[in-house]
XYZ file of N, CA, C and O in Angstrom:
772
model
N 9.972 19.908 -6.538
C 9.094 21.058 -6.595
C 8.347 21.174 -5.279
O 7.752 20.221 -4.801
N 8.376 22.333 -4.672
C 7.706 22.574 -3.406
C 6.197 22.609 -3.611
O 5.708 23.044 -4.647
N 5.469 22.178 -2.590
C 4.021 22.110 -2.693
C 3.422 22.567 -1.371
O 3.822 22.096 -0.309
N 2.437 23.454 -1.450
C 1.812 23.984 -0.241
C 0.700 23.082 0.283
O 0.184 23.310 1.370
N 0.328 22.071 -0.470
C -0.785 21.204 -0.085
C -0.294 19.984 0.697
O 0.856 19.581 0.565
N -1.176 19.377 1.484
C -0.790 18.164 2.217
C -0.356 17.065 1.249
O -0.853 16.984 0.124
N 0.564 16.244 1.705
C 0.995 15.092 0.920
C 0.813 13.830 1.751
O 0.880 13.870 2.981
N 0.584 12.737 1.060
C 0.407 11.448 1.703
C 1.565 10.562 1.251
O 1.674 10.234 0.066
N 2.428 10.208 2.183
C 3.565 9.340 1.885
C 3.139 7.894 2.116
O 2.665 7.552 3.196
N 3.303 7.072 1.099
C 2.951 5.660 1.168
C 4.232 4.836 1.182
O 5.076 4.985 0.293
N 4.373 3.963 2.173
C 5.541 3.098 2.258
C 5.065 1.653 2.233
O 4.262 1.237 3.075
N 5.555 0.920 1.235
C 5.296 -0.527 1.234
C 6.288 -1.174 2.198
O 7.452 -0.791 2.257
N 5.818 -2.157 2.929
C 6.669 -2.852 3.908
C 7.908 -3.449 3.246
O 7.967 -3.638 2.024
N 8.883 -3.782 4.067
C 10.102 -4.432 3.587
C 9.844 -5.858 3.125
O 8.764 -6.425 3.333
N 10.860 -6.431 2.534
C 10.786 -7.780 1.963
C 10.474 -8.840 3.017
O 10.987 -8.802 4.135
N 9.627 -9.796 2.637
C 9.375 -11.000 3.423
C 9.708 -12.203 2.536
O 9.882 -12.057 1.322
N 9.779 -13.383 3.122
C 10.011 -14.590 2.309
C 8.915 -14.749 1.260
O 9.183 -15.157 0.133
N 7.685 -14.434 1.632
C 6.582 -14.601 0.689
C 6.595 -13.531 -0.399
O 6.280 -13.819 -1.540
N 6.929 -12.284 -0.069
C 6.997 -11.269 -1.132
C 8.136 -11.606 -2.087
O 8.030 -11.413 -3.301
N 9.209 -12.160 -1.554
C 10.360 -12.552 -2.362
C 9.998 -13.684 -3.332
O 10.419 -13.686 -4.486
N 9.183 -14.629 -2.875
C 8.812 -15.779 -3.706
C 7.532 -15.552 -4.507
O 7.130 -16.429 -5.275
N 6.876 -14.409 -4.318
C 5.666 -14.110 -5.083
C 4.396 -14.727 -4.529
O 3.368 -14.765 -5.218
N 4.437 -15.200 -3.290
C 3.238 -15.779 -2.679
C 2.324 -14.663 -2.181
O 2.791 -13.706 -1.575
N 1.036 -14.788 -2.433
C 0.071 -13.788 -1.985
C 0.041 -13.761 -0.458
O -0.238 -14.775 0.183
N 0.344 -12.591 0.093
C 0.424 -12.430 1.543
C -0.592 -11.391 1.979
O -0.317 -10.200 1.961
N -1.769 -11.847 2.324
C -2.801 -10.933 2.776
C -2.810 -10.823 4.283
O -2.218 -9.934 4.871
N -3.457 -11.764 4.927
C -3.658 -11.688 6.367
C -2.654 -12.527 7.150
O -2.626 -12.468 8.374
N -1.826 -13.317 6.475
C -0.778 -14.081 7.174
C 0.282 -13.113 7.665
O 0.651 -12.185 6.955
N 0.767 -13.326 8.869
C 1.803 -12.449 9.412
C 3.167 -13.071 9.180
O 3.676 -13.834 10.010
N 3.756 -12.750 8.053
C 5.061 -13.253 7.669
C 6.092 -12.193 8.056
O 5.954 -11.027 7.688
N 7.144 -12.564 8.796
C 8.120 -11.553 9.243
C 8.993 -11.051 8.088
O 9.125 -11.696 7.044
N 9.610 -9.910 8.315
C 10.565 -9.373 7.359
C 11.796 -10.266 7.313
O 12.195 -10.844 8.320
N 12.405 -10.348 6.134
C 13.702 -11.023 6.014
C 14.772 -10.076 6.557
O 14.504 -8.897 6.837
N 16.007 -10.562 6.674
C 17.110 -9.684 7.082
C 17.261 -8.536 6.089
O 17.484 -7.387 6.492
N 17.127 -8.818 4.798
C 17.178 -7.753 3.786
C 16.021 -6.775 3.955
O 16.184 -5.568 3.772
N 14.843 -7.304 4.295
C 13.681 -6.454 4.529
C 13.877 -5.522 5.715
O 13.497 -4.357 5.680
N 14.491 -6.044 6.772
C 14.782 -5.217 7.947
C 15.816 -4.142 7.615
O 15.671 -2.989 8.033
N 16.844 -4.500 6.856
C 17.869 -3.515 6.478
C 17.264 -2.407 5.620
O 17.547 -1.218 5.830
N 16.415 -2.771 4.680
C 15.761 -1.771 3.820
C 14.834 -0.881 4.638
O 14.752 0.333 4.396
N 14.162 -1.461 5.632
C 13.274 -0.674 6.498
C 14.081 0.349 7.300
O 13.650 1.497 7.465
N 15.248 -0.052 7.783
C 16.103 0.891 8.524
C 16.553 2.044 7.630
O 16.657 3.190 8.072
N 16.832 1.751 6.382
C 17.274 2.788 5.436
C 16.171 3.802 5.137
O 16.448 4.924 4.710
N 14.925 3.426 5.364
C 13.822 4.369 5.160
C 13.963 5.587 6.071
O 13.534 6.684 5.713
N 14.560 5.402 7.239
C 14.743 6.518 8.179
C 15.524 7.652 7.519
O 15.141 8.821 7.627
N 16.599 7.317 6.810
C 17.387 8.342 6.115
C 16.598 8.956 4.960
O 16.677 10.160 4.716
N 15.850 8.112 4.273
C 15.093 8.595 3.111
C 13.947 9.522 3.519
O 13.523 10.366 2.737
N 13.452 9.364 4.736
C 12.341 10.192 5.222
C 12.818 11.284 6.185
O 12.007 12.051 6.702
N 14.122 11.363 6.408
C 14.687 12.348 7.345
C 14.341 13.765 6.905
O 14.324 14.081 5.715
N 14.039 14.594 7.880
C 13.750 15.999 7.612
C 12.302 16.284 7.270
O 11.902 17.444 7.176
N 11.503 15.241 7.096
C 10.079 15.430 6.801
C 9.290 15.455 8.099
O 9.631 14.761 9.058
N 8.244 16.254 8.121
C 7.377 16.346 9.294
C 6.003 15.815 8.921
O 5.439 16.212 7.891
N 5.478 14.917 9.747
C 4.175 14.315 9.482
C 3.206 14.664 10.602
O 3.574 14.612 11.778
N 1.981 14.995 10.220
C 0.972 15.283 11.239
C 0.438 13.991 11.849
O -0.125 14.011 12.945
N 0.612 12.882 11.135
C 0.191 11.580 11.652
C 0.961 10.484 10.932
O 1.395 10.661 9.790
N 1.112 9.351 11.620
C 1.700 8.150 11.033
C 0.688 7.034 11.239
O 0.260 6.782 12.366
N 0.292 6.387 10.143
C -0.681 5.300 10.196
C -0.033 4.032 9.669
O 0.777 4.064 8.743
N -0.427 2.905 10.246
C 0.103 1.619 9.799
C -1.005 0.592 9.669
O -1.975 0.598 10.440
N -0.814 -0.293 8.731
C -1.615 -1.506 8.630
C -1.405 -2.305 9.915
O -0.359 -2.193 10.557
N -2.353 -3.156 10.280
C -2.156 -3.986 11.468
C -1.162 -5.129 11.264
O -0.766 -5.774 12.238
N -0.723 -5.379 10.030
C 0.185 -6.511 9.801
C 1.522 -6.276 10.497
O 2.008 -5.146 10.590
N 2.120 -7.359 10.956
C 3.428 -7.284 11.610
C 4.476 -6.717 10.657
O 5.326 -5.932 11.054
N 4.421 -7.096 9.374
C 5.434 -6.637 8.417
C 5.372 -5.126 8.215
O 6.410 -4.477 8.102
N 4.173 -4.552 8.207
C 4.040 -3.094 8.074
C 4.458 -2.399 9.366
O 5.190 -1.406 9.341
N 4.013 -2.925 10.506
C 4.359 -2.314 11.791
C 5.859 -2.365 12.050
O 6.446 -1.406 12.543
N 6.492 -3.488 11.699
C 7.942 -3.631 11.898
C 8.691 -2.661 10.982
O 9.672 -2.035 11.399
N 8.236 -2.516 9.740
C 8.856 -1.554 8.822
C 8.737 -0.152 9.387
O 9.717 0.609 9.400
N 7.571 0.182 9.899
C 7.326 1.486 10.513
C 8.279 1.713 11.690
O 8.908 2.780 11.799
N 8.409 0.728 12.544
C 9.278 0.841 13.717
C 10.745 0.983 13.312
O 11.458 1.859 13.814
N 11.210 0.138 12.403
C 12.610 0.192 11.979
C 12.933 1.487 11.236
O 14.076 1.946 11.250
N 11.926 2.091 10.618
C 12.122 3.377 9.938
C 12.130 4.541 10.925
O 12.406 5.676 10.547
N 11.807 4.260 12.204
C 11.865 5.285 13.238
C 10.552 5.963 13.558
O 10.528 6.985 14.245
N 9.424 5.373 13.099
C 8.126 6.022 13.309
C 7.162 5.188 14.145
O 5.997 5.530 14.270
N 7.638 4.105 14.730
C 6.759 3.194 15.450
C 6.094 3.767 16.681
O 4.945 3.453 16.972
N 6.786 4.649 17.395
C 6.231 5.133 18.662
C 4.979 5.985 18.485
O 4.114 5.985 19.345
N 4.855 6.656 17.377
C 3.683 7.509 17.169
C 2.658 6.952 16.210
O 1.671 7.610 15.881
N 2.872 5.725 15.745
C 1.989 5.158 14.717
C 0.634 4.755 15.279
O 0.537 4.216 16.383
N -0.395 5.012 14.485
C -1.757 4.592 14.805
C -2.104 3.447 13.854
O -1.932 3.567 12.636
N -2.560 2.331 14.425
C -2.935 1.171 13.613
C -4.334 1.408 13.052
O -5.263 1.725 13.793
N -4.449 1.261 11.727
C -5.735 1.440 11.040
C -6.077 0.137 10.331
O -5.395 -0.272 9.380
N -7.144 -0.514 10.771
C -7.541 -1.793 10.183
C -7.828 -1.692 8.692
O -7.587 -2.649 7.950
N -8.339 -0.559 8.233
C -8.650 -0.405 6.813
C -7.407 -0.427 5.926
O -7.512 -0.588 4.711
N -6.205 -0.278 6.505
C -4.959 -0.322 5.741
C -4.452 -1.746 5.524
O -3.408 -1.944 4.897
N -5.179 -2.750 6.004
C -4.753 -4.148 5.843
C -4.667 -4.507 4.363
O -5.399 -3.980 3.529
N -3.787 -5.443 4.065
C -3.634 -5.917 2.692
C -4.894 -6.647 2.235
O -5.727 -7.053 3.043
N -5.038 -6.781 0.949
C -6.119 -7.510 0.301
C -6.264 -8.871 0.981
O -5.272 -9.554 1.226
N -7.478 -9.271 1.278
C -7.733 -10.604 1.833
C -7.816 -11.569 0.646
O -8.770 -11.536 -0.122
N -6.795 -12.422 0.503
C -6.720 -13.321 -0.644
C -7.517 -14.612 -0.464
O -7.562 -15.441 -1.372
N -8.138 -14.786 0.691
C -8.997 -15.950 0.899
C -8.306 -17.250 0.542
O -7.234 -17.572 1.060
N -8.901 -18.009 -0.383
C -8.375 -19.310 -0.795
C -7.015 -19.211 -1.482
O -6.320 -20.220 -1.617
N -6.628 -18.020 -1.919
C -5.351 -17.843 -2.623
C -4.222 -17.362 -1.714
O -3.125 -17.080 -2.177
N -4.480 -17.280 -0.430
C -3.447 -16.883 0.528
C -2.276 -17.865 0.472
O -2.464 -19.086 0.515
N -1.062 -17.320 0.326
C 0.132 -18.140 0.311
C 0.427 -18.820 -1.021
O 1.375 -19.590 -1.122
N -0.370 -18.541 -2.027
C -0.216 -19.179 -3.343
C 0.320 -18.152 -4.338
O -0.060 -16.985 -4.299
N 1.180 -18.585 -5.249
C 1.707 -17.679 -6.265
C 0.701 -17.514 -7.404
O -0.165 -18.379 -7.620
N 0.838 -16.429 -8.141
C -0.015 -16.208 -9.313
C 0.163 -17.345 -10.314
O -0.819 -17.819 -10.900
N 1.391 -17.796 -10.504
C 1.657 -18.888 -11.448
C 0.852 -20.134 -11.082
O 0.252 -20.788 -11.952
N 0.812 -20.478 -9.796
C 0.059 -21.656 -9.351
C -1.446 -21.448 -9.526
O -2.161 -22.376 -9.919
N -1.923 -20.237 -9.255
C -3.347 -19.949 -9.439
C -3.714 -20.086 -10.908
O -4.733 -20.692 -11.267
N -2.876 -19.552 -11.794
C -3.150 -19.609 -13.236
C -3.144 -21.043 -13.763
O -3.847 -21.341 -14.738
N -2.386 -21.925 -13.137
C -2.386 -23.329 -13.559
C -3.764 -23.954 -13.358
O -4.201 -24.790 -14.157
N -4.466 -23.536 -12.288
C -5.814 -24.053 -12.008
C -6.916 -23.181 -12.596
O -8.026 -23.669 -12.832
N -6.617 -21.923 -12.810
C -7.637 -20.970 -13.261
C -7.030 -20.054 -14.344
O -6.714 -18.896 -14.075
N -6.847 -20.579 -15.546
C -6.211 -19.798 -16.620
C -6.933 -18.466 -16.845
O -8.157 -18.392 -16.821
N -6.137 -17.418 -17.042
C -6.695 -16.095 -17.317
C -7.051 -15.285 -16.077
O -7.440 -14.123 -16.190
N -6.905 -15.872 -14.886
C -7.273 -15.159 -13.660
C -6.430 -13.897 -13.495
O -5.239 -13.882 -13.787
N -7.088 -12.827 -13.071
C -6.415 -11.578 -12.729
C -6.979 -11.086 -11.404
O -8.198 -10.916 -11.270
N -6.109 -10.832 -10.450
C -6.539 -10.431 -9.117
C -7.488 -9.238 -9.152
O -8.563 -9.275 -8.565
N -7.081 -8.171 -9.827
C -7.863 -6.937 -9.780
C -9.205 -7.063 -10.503
O -10.139 -6.347 -10.178
N -9.304 -7.980 -11.441
C -10.571 -8.186 -12.154
C -11.440 -9.240 -11.477
O -12.649 -9.086 -11.362
N -10.804 -10.325 -11.013
C -11.553 -11.504 -10.581
C -11.636 -11.701 -9.073
O -12.440 -12.503 -8.606
N -10.790 -11.012 -8.313
C -10.817 -11.181 -6.863
C -10.412 -12.578 -6.436
O -9.805 -13.326 -7.202
N -10.760 -12.920 -5.190
C -10.328 -14.190 -4.613
C -11.499 -14.928 -3.980
O -12.270 -14.327 -3.222
N -11.616 -16.236 -4.248
C -12.666 -16.999 -3.574
C -12.462 -16.969 -2.053
O -11.336 -17.099 -1.572
N -13.533 -16.760 -1.332
C -13.515 -16.669 0.135
C -12.675 -15.502 0.634
O -12.260 -15.488 1.803
N -12.387 -14.540 -0.238
C -11.610 -13.358 0.129
C -12.272 -12.111 -0.428
O -13.487 -12.075 -0.597
N -11.456 -11.124 -0.725
C -11.986 -9.850 -1.200
C -11.911 -9.717 -2.715
O -11.091 -10.358 -3.378
N -12.762 -8.842 -3.210
C -12.750 -8.415 -4.598
C -12.274 -6.963 -4.615
O -12.226 -6.300 -3.577
N -11.953 -6.456 -5.786
C -11.438 -5.092 -5.889
C -12.394 -4.079 -5.250
O -11.943 -3.137 -4.593
N -13.687 -4.273 -5.424
C -14.652 -3.333 -4.841
C -14.574 -3.312 -3.319
O -14.739 -2.248 -2.694
N -14.308 -4.463 -2.703
C -14.179 -4.530 -1.241
C -12.959 -3.735 -0.775
O -13.025 -2.959 0.182
N -11.843 -3.935 -1.464
C -10.615 -3.223 -1.116
C -10.810 -1.731 -1.408
O -10.372 -0.876 -0.635
N -11.491 -1.430 -2.507
C -11.779 -0.033 -2.857
C -12.611 0.671 -1.797
O -12.383 1.848 -1.511
N -13.553 -0.026 -1.203
C -14.380 0.581 -0.151
C -13.518 0.923 1.069
O -13.682 1.990 1.681
N -12.567 0.046 1.405
C -11.658 0.356 2.518
C -10.752 1.527 2.160
O -10.493 2.410 2.978
N -10.279 1.556 0.914
C -9.436 2.675 0.460
C -10.210 3.985 0.512
O -9.668 5.018 0.924
N -11.474 3.952 0.124
C -12.292 5.165 0.184
C -12.434 5.676 1.615
O -12.404 6.889 1.859
N -12.575 4.758 2.561
C -12.670 5.163 3.971
C -11.367 5.815 4.426
O -11.382 6.819 5.155
N -10.237 5.263 3.993
C -8.938 5.849 4.332
C -8.810 7.239 3.710
O -8.383 8.193 4.375
N -9.198 7.379 2.456
C -9.115 8.678 1.772
C -9.989 9.707 2.474
O -9.574 10.859 2.663
N -11.165 9.302 2.889
C -12.042 10.226 3.626
C -11.342 10.699 4.906
O -11.336 11.897 5.213
N -10.727 9.774 5.629
C -10.008 10.139 6.857
C -8.805 11.029 6.550
O -8.517 11.971 7.298
N -8.100 10.758 5.456
C -6.950 11.592 5.069
C -7.399 13.025 4.798
O -6.757 13.974 5.244
N -8.485 13.181 4.083
C -8.964 14.526 3.738
C -9.528 15.245 4.955
O -9.439 16.463 5.035
N -10.058 14.501 5.903
C -10.531 15.097 7.159
C -9.348 15.590 7.988
O -9.431 16.620 8.650
N -8.241 14.854 7.962
C -7.055 15.216 8.724
C -6.347 16.414 8.103
O -5.807 17.260 8.802
N -6.336 16.472 6.783
C -5.792 17.610 6.026
C -4.350 17.957 6.400
O -3.969 19.106 6.403
N -3.561 16.962 6.700
C -2.145 17.176 6.990
C -1.301 16.209 6.198
O -1.819 15.331 5.509
N -0.005 16.356 6.287
C 0.901 15.427 5.627
C 1.005 14.177 6.502
O 1.354 14.265 7.678
N 0.683 13.035 5.896
C 0.563 11.789 6.648
C 1.469 10.728 6.036
O 1.632 10.656 4.819
N 2.039 9.899 6.895
C 2.893 8.792 6.499
C 2.130 7.494 6.754
O 1.640 7.273 7.864
N 2.038 6.657 5.714
C 1.285 5.400 5.801
C 2.195 4.220 5.474
O 2.902 4.243 4.468
N 2.142 3.183 6.307
C 2.847 1.924 6.063
C 1.808 0.840 5.798
O 0.920 0.620 6.622
N 1.911 0.177 4.640
C 0.958 -0.875 4.306
C 1.590 -1.822 3.294
O 2.813 -1.927 3.215
N 0.743 -2.500 2.515
C 1.184 -3.535 1.578
C 0.835 -3.164 0.144
O -0.007 -2.294 -0.101
N 1.441 -3.868 -0.780
C 1.395 -3.521 -2.199
C -0.009 -3.373 -2.790
O -0.366 -2.318 -3.305
N -0.783 -4.444 -2.782
C -2.067 -4.384 -3.490
C -3.018 -3.374 -2.867
O -3.731 -2.672 -3.586
N -3.015 -3.273 -1.539
C -3.878 -2.258 -0.933
C -3.443 -0.858 -1.364
O -4.267 -0.023 -1.746
N -2.145 -0.577 -1.311
C -1.658 0.760 -1.667
C -1.919 1.077 -3.136
O -2.180 2.232 -3.489
N -1.865 0.076 -3.982
C -2.166 0.285 -5.403
C -3.627 0.686 -5.597
O -3.942 1.582 -6.388
N -4.527 0.032 -4.873
C -5.950 0.404 -4.937
C -6.144 1.795 -4.342
O -6.898 2.617 -4.889
N -5.469 2.093 -3.243
C -5.561 3.414 -2.623
C -5.163 4.501 -3.626
O -5.842 5.529 -3.739
N -4.097 4.281 -4.366
C -3.652 5.264 -5.363
C -4.704 5.446 -6.458
O -5.005 6.579 -6.860
N -5.271 4.352 -6.926
C -6.308 4.449 -7.957
C -7.502 5.245 -7.444
O -8.008 6.147 -8.135
N -7.947 4.930 -6.253
C -9.113 5.631 -5.692
C -8.788 7.101 -5.402
O -9.643 7.968 -5.545
N -7.546 7.407 -4.991
C -7.129 8.785 -4.761
C -7.353 9.619 -6.022
O -7.767 10.769 -5.968
N -7.074 8.999 -7.165
C -7.232 9.683 -8.455
C -8.660 9.638 -8.990
O -8.934 10.184 -10.058
N -9.561 8.967 -8.275
C -10.941 8.847 -8.735
C -11.146 7.728 -9.739
O -12.195 7.654 -10.389
N -10.161 6.848 -9.865
C -10.253 5.713 -10.778
C -10.919 4.535 -10.085
O -10.906 4.444 -8.851
N -11.457 3.584 -10.851
C -12.013 2.389 -10.219
C -10.919 1.595 -9.508
O -9.747 1.646 -9.923
N -11.257 0.856 -8.466
C -10.241 0.104 -7.731
C -9.482 -0.876 -8.617
O -8.303 -1.143 -8.382
N -10.122 -1.377 -9.663
C -9.466 -2.313 -10.575
C -8.246 -1.692 -11.257
O -7.324 -2.394 -11.665
N -8.244 -0.369 -11.387
C -7.113 0.307 -12.028
C -5.862 0.324 -11.157
O -4.793 0.727 -11.616
N -5.963 -0.166 -9.929
C -4.768 -0.368 -9.121
C -3.811 -1.343 -9.789
O -2.612 -1.347 -9.510
N -4.319 -2.143 -10.709
C -3.482 -3.096 -11.441
C -2.423 -2.391 -12.279
O -1.423 -2.996 -12.656
N -2.608 -1.120 -12.542
C -1.688 -0.373 -13.407
C -0.501 0.237 -12.655
O 0.355 0.863 -13.254
N -0.488 0.075 -11.346
C 0.595 0.611 -10.520
C 1.371 -0.555 -9.910
O 0.770 -1.476 -9.389
N 2.674 -0.490 -9.950
C 3.509 -1.538 -9.362
C 4.278 -0.931 -8.194
O 4.720 0.218 -8.260
N 4.421 -1.703 -7.124
C 5.167 -1.241 -5.953
C 6.184 -2.282 -5.518
O 5.844 -3.441 -5.314
N 7.413 -1.850 -5.357
C 8.464 -2.707 -4.825
C 8.456 -2.617 -3.303
O 7.937 -1.659 -2.721
N 9.075 -3.604 -2.657
C 9.175 -3.562 -1.203
C 10.032 -2.370 -0.788
O 10.949 -1.950 -1.512
N 9.713 -1.812 0.367
C 10.423 -0.665 0.959
C 10.469 0.538 0.020
O 11.390 1.350 0.085
N 9.461 0.651 -0.840
C 9.383 1.807 -1.740
C 8.577 2.924 -1.080
O 7.776 2.684 -0.178
N 8.819 4.140 -1.560
C 8.085 5.315 -1.088
C 7.370 5.924 -2.283
O 7.965 6.113 -3.350
N 6.105 6.243 -2.093
C 5.307 6.941 -3.099
C 4.624 8.107 -2.413
O 4.446 8.101 -1.186
N 4.239 9.110 -3.186
C 3.625 10.296 -2.585
C 2.392 10.698 -3.381
O 2.461 10.921 -4.596
N 1.279 10.775 -2.670
C 0.041 11.312 -3.227
C -0.072 12.760 -2.803
O 0.408 13.136 -1.735
N -0.708 13.569 -3.628
C -0.876 14.973 -3.268
C -1.882 15.643 -4.175
O -2.816 14.996 -4.675
N -1.649 16.923 -4.386
C -2.560 17.738 -5.196
C -1.732 18.589 -6.143
O -0.557 18.859 -5.897
N -2.391 19.048 -7.227
C -1.675 19.933 -8.136
C -2.039 21.386 -7.853
O -1.446 22.017 -7.001
N -3.058 21.932 -8.504
C -3.365 23.358 -8.360
C -4.193 23.694 -7.125
O -4.093 24.785 -6.583
N -5.046 22.761 -6.710
C -5.865 22.969 -5.517
C -6.338 21.612 -5.013
O -6.017 20.584 -5.597
N -7.111 21.619 -3.932
C -7.519 20.369 -3.290
C -8.542 19.574 -4.087
O -8.934 18.480 -3.666
N -8.967 20.091 -5.232
C -9.874 19.332 -6.099
C -9.110 18.565 -7.176
O -9.722 17.902 -8.007
N -7.781 18.670 -7.176
C -6.961 18.021 -8.203
C -5.955 17.044 -7.582
O -4.757 17.318 -7.506
N -6.446 15.875 -7.113
C -5.516 14.887 -6.553
C -4.616 14.315 -7.648
O -5.068 14.067 -8.772
N -3.345 14.116 -7.309
C -2.358 13.581 -8.253
C -1.424 12.611 -7.532
O -1.385 12.567 -6.307
N -0.670 11.883 -8.317
C 0.460 11.121 -7.789
C 1.689 11.981 -8.026
O 2.027 12.290 -9.164
N 2.334 12.386 -6.966
C 3.496 13.268 -7.073
C 4.782 12.483 -7.330
O 5.656 12.932 -8.051
N 4.892 11.300 -6.706
C 6.042 10.412 -6.927
C 5.546 8.981 -6.748
O 4.640 8.734 -5.962
N 6.203 8.034 -7.448
C 5.731 6.656 -7.343
C 6.897 5.670 -7.305
O 7.842 5.780 -8.092
N 6.811 4.701 -6.406
C 7.693 3.544 -6.333
C 9.167 3.923 -6.257
O 10.007 3.306 -6.911
N 9.484 4.903 -5.438
C 10.888 5.311 -5.291
C 11.596 4.372 -4.347
O 11.104 4.070 -3.268
N 12.776 3.922 -4.770
C 13.551 2.965 -3.978
C 14.884 3.538 -3.577
O 15.481 4.292 -4.167
């Protein structure tokens, strides 16, 4: 369905060894796997024919490399607020291992010791949303799963904790936009692979 309003294309970075094994990858710069690089290259075909007024990327190497392999690296602007959730003491640890020491723990509800909580990530997402609405154009964003999930929740006016209800696969494309007018933000497409 055609839409006259700006759209925000969200791309989760390609696969890394840590995303493959389920290890929390916040601020560690883990490179893409060969499969991750191949999937990033395929994004070029999936995004072909689209025109973007801006391309923004997380500062992480995995997001920047995905952006470059997809063919958008030369015009990308690095935005620190697009960085993945800071997992603090849980960096590099799987959810299963965290639950063994802290039964019942949930990232979006409980946050991370020495790292960020959902409200912290939500504040960064709100800053990004403010910049998106100021730009008022169709924008392509490369970032990581948990941050993009919070961004989607905040786009809809939901609490950052509701990002837990959205799942994103590596090298997926999602689209935020509007329905009837600019006061009705919606998710137009989600987790397309």
